[in-house]
Short mmCIF file of C-alpha atoms in Angstrom, two decimals:
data_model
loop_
_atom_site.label_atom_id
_atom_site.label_comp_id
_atom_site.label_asym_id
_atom_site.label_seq_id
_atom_site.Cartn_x
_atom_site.Cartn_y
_atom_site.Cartn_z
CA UNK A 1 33.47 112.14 -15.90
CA UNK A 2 35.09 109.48 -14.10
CA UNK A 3 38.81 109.94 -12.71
CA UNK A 4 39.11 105.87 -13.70
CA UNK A 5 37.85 106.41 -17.11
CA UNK A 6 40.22 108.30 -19.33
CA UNK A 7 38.05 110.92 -21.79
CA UNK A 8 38.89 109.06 -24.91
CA UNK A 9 37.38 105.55 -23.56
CA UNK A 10 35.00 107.43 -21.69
CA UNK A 11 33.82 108.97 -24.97
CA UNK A 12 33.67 105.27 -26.29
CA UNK A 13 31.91 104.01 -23.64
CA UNK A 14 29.47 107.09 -24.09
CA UNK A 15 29.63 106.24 -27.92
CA UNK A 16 28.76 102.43 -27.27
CA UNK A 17 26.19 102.99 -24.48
CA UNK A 18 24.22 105.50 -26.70
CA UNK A 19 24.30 103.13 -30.15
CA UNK A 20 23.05 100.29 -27.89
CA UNK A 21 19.96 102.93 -26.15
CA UNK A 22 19.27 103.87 -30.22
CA UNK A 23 19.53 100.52 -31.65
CA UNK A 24 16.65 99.46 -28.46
CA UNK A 25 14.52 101.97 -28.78
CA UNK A 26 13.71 101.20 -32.91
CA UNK A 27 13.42 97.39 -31.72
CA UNK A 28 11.12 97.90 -29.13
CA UNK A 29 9.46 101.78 -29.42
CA UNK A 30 7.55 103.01 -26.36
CA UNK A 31 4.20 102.63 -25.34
CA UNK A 32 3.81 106.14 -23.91
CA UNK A 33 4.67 109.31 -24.45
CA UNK A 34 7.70 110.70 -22.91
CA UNK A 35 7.33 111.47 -19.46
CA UNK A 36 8.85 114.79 -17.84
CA UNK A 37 12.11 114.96 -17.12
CA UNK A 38 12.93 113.75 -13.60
CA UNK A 39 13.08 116.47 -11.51
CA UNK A 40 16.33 114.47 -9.69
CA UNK A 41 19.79 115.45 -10.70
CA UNK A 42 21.24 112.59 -12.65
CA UNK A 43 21.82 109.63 -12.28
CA UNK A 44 18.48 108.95 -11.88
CA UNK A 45 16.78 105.54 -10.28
CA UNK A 46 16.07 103.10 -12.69
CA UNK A 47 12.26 103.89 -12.71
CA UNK A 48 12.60 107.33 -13.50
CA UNK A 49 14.80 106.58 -17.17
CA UNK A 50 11.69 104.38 -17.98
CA UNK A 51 9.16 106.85 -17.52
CA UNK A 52 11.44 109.71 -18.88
CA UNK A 53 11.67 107.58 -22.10
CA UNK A 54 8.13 106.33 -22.34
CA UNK A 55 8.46 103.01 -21.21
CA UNK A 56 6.10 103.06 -18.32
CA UNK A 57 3.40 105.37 -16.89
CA UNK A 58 4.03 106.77 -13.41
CA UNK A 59 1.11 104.89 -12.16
CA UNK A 60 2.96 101.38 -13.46
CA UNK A 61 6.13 102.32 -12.08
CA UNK A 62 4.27 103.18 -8.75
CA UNK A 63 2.55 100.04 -8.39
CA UNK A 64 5.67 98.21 -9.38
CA UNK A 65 7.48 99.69 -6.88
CA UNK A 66 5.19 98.64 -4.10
CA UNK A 67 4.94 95.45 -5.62
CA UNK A 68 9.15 94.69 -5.76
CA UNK A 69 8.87 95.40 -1.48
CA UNK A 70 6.95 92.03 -1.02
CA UNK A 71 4.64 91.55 1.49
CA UNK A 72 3.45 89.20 4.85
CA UNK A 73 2.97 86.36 2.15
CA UNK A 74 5.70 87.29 -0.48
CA UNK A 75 9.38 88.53 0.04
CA UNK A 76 11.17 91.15 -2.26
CA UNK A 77 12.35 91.40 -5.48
CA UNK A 78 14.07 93.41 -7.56
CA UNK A 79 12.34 95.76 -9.42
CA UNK A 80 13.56 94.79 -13.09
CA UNK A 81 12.20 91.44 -12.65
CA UNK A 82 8.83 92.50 -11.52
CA UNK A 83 9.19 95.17 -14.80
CA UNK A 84 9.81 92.43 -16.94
CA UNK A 85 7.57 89.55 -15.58
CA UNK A 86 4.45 91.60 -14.28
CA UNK A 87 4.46 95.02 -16.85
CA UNK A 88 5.96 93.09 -20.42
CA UNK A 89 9.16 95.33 -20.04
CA UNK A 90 11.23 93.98 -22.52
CA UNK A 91 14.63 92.68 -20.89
CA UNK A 92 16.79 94.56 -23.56
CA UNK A 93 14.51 98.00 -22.39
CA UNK A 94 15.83 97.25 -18.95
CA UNK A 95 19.33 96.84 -19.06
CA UNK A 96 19.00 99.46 -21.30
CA UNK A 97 18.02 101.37 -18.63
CA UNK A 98 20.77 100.28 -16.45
CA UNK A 99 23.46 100.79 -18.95
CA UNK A 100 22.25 104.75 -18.88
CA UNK A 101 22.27 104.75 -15.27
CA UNK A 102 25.74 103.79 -15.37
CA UNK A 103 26.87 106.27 -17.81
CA UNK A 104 24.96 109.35 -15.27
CA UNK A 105 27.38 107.70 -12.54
CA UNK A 106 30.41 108.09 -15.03
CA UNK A 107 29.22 111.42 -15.76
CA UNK A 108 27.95 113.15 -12.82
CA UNK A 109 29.13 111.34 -9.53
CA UNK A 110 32.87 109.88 -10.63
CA UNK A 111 34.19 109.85 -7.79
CA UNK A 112 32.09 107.51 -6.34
CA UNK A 113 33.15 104.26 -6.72
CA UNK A 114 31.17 101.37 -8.39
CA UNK A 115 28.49 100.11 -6.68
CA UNK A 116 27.98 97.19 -9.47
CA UNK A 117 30.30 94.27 -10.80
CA UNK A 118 29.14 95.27 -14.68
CA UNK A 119 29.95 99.03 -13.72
CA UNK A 120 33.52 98.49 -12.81
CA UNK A 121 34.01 96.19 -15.86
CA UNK A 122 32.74 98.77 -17.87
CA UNK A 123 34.62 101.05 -16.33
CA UNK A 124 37.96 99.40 -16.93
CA UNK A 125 36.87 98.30 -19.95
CA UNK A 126 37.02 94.42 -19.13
CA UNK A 127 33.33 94.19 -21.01
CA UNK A 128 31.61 95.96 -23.59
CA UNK A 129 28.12 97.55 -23.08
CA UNK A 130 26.95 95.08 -25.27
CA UNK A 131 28.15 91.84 -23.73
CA UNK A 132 27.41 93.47 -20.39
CA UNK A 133 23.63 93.98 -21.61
CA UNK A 134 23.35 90.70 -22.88
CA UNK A 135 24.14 88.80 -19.41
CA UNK A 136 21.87 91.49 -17.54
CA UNK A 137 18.83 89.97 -19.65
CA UNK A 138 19.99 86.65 -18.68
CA UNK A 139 20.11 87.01 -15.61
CA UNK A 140 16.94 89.10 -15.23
CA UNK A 141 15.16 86.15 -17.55
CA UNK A 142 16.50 83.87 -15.53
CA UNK A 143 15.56 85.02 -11.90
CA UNK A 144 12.01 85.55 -13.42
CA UNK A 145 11.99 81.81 -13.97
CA UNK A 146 13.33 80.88 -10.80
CA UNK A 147 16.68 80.54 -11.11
CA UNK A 148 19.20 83.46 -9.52
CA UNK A 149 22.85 83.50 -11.45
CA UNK A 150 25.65 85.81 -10.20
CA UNK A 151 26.52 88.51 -12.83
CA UNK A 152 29.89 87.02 -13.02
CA UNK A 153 28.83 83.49 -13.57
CA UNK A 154 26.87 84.10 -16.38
CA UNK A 155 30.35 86.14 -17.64
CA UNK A 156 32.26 83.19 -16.72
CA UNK A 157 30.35 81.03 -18.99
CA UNK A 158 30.31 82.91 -22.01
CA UNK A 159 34.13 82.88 -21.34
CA UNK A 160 34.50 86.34 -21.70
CA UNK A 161 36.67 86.72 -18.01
CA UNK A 162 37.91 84.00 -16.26
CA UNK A 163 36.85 83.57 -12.46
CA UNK A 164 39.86 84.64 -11.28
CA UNK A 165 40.01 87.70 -12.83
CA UNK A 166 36.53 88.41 -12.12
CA UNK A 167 37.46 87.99 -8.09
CA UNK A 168 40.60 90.56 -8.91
CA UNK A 169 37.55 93.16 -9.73
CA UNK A 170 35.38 92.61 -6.89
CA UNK A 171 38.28 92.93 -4.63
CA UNK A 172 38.88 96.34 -6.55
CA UNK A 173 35.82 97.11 -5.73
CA UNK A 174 35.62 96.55 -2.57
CA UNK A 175 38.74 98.35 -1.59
#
């Protein structure tokens, strides 16, 4: 467990994070059958939750994979985005993903610091996993259709933080 997060709001976190995963999964079930548990020590990468949980076969998260590096005629992209936009991934399944990811880093590395914007305000408890989901679809939705937002924009807008406070984070962050 984190050193940042005390074990009562980690607990809360863990509480939120997991009501969020529960509430996904009956909105949008699998298409496969679980896949084994990554052999990895946690946190995992982001295409190993999706197979663990059914959400992709290892031959789609392959193919993705070598699809997000680009090419001679196409540059890279992220991998959610080519999840969502190429393999029907439902945005909600992906930052559902994400928010898990973040909760292994809590959990099992805490002493590493955030590597993430939505990490450290989850961390601190500046955003909820829910509001946190909600502009990681947006963006994701968004950079499928060609447009690239900045995580903190899109909180900016929704006038959750203001950008001032959002700078005080990075710069937390970033030591």
């Amino acid at each position: 467990m984190s050193e940042h997060v005390k074990p009562s709001a980690y607990e809360s976190l863990r509480t939120a994070i997991l009501g969020l995963f529960h509430e996904t999964l009956s909105r949008y079930p699998p298409s496969y059958a679980p896949g084994g548990e990554p052999q990895s020590e946690p946190p995992h990468r982001l295409g190993e939750y999706l197979v663990y949980q059914g959400y992709l076969s290892p031959r789609e998260l392959h193919a993705a994979l070598q699809a997000s590096k680009g090419d001679a005629k196409n540059k890279p992209k992220p991998l959610g985005v080519i999840l969502v936009t190429n393999y029907n991934l439902p945005a909600a399944v992906l930052t559902m993903a994400l928010l898990l990811q973040t909760l292994d880093h809590l959990a099992h590395t805490p002493k590493l610091p955030p590597r993430f914007l939505g990490e450290q305000l989850l961390r601190d408890a500046a955003l909820t996993p829910q509001q946190l989901a909600l502009v990681l679809e947006e963006q994701v939705v968004d950079y499928a259709q060609g447009h690239w937002r900045r995580i903190g924009d899109l909180i900016a807008n929704h006038g959750w933080l203001d950008a001032e406070t959002l700078t005080k984070f990075v710069r937390e962050m970033h030591g």
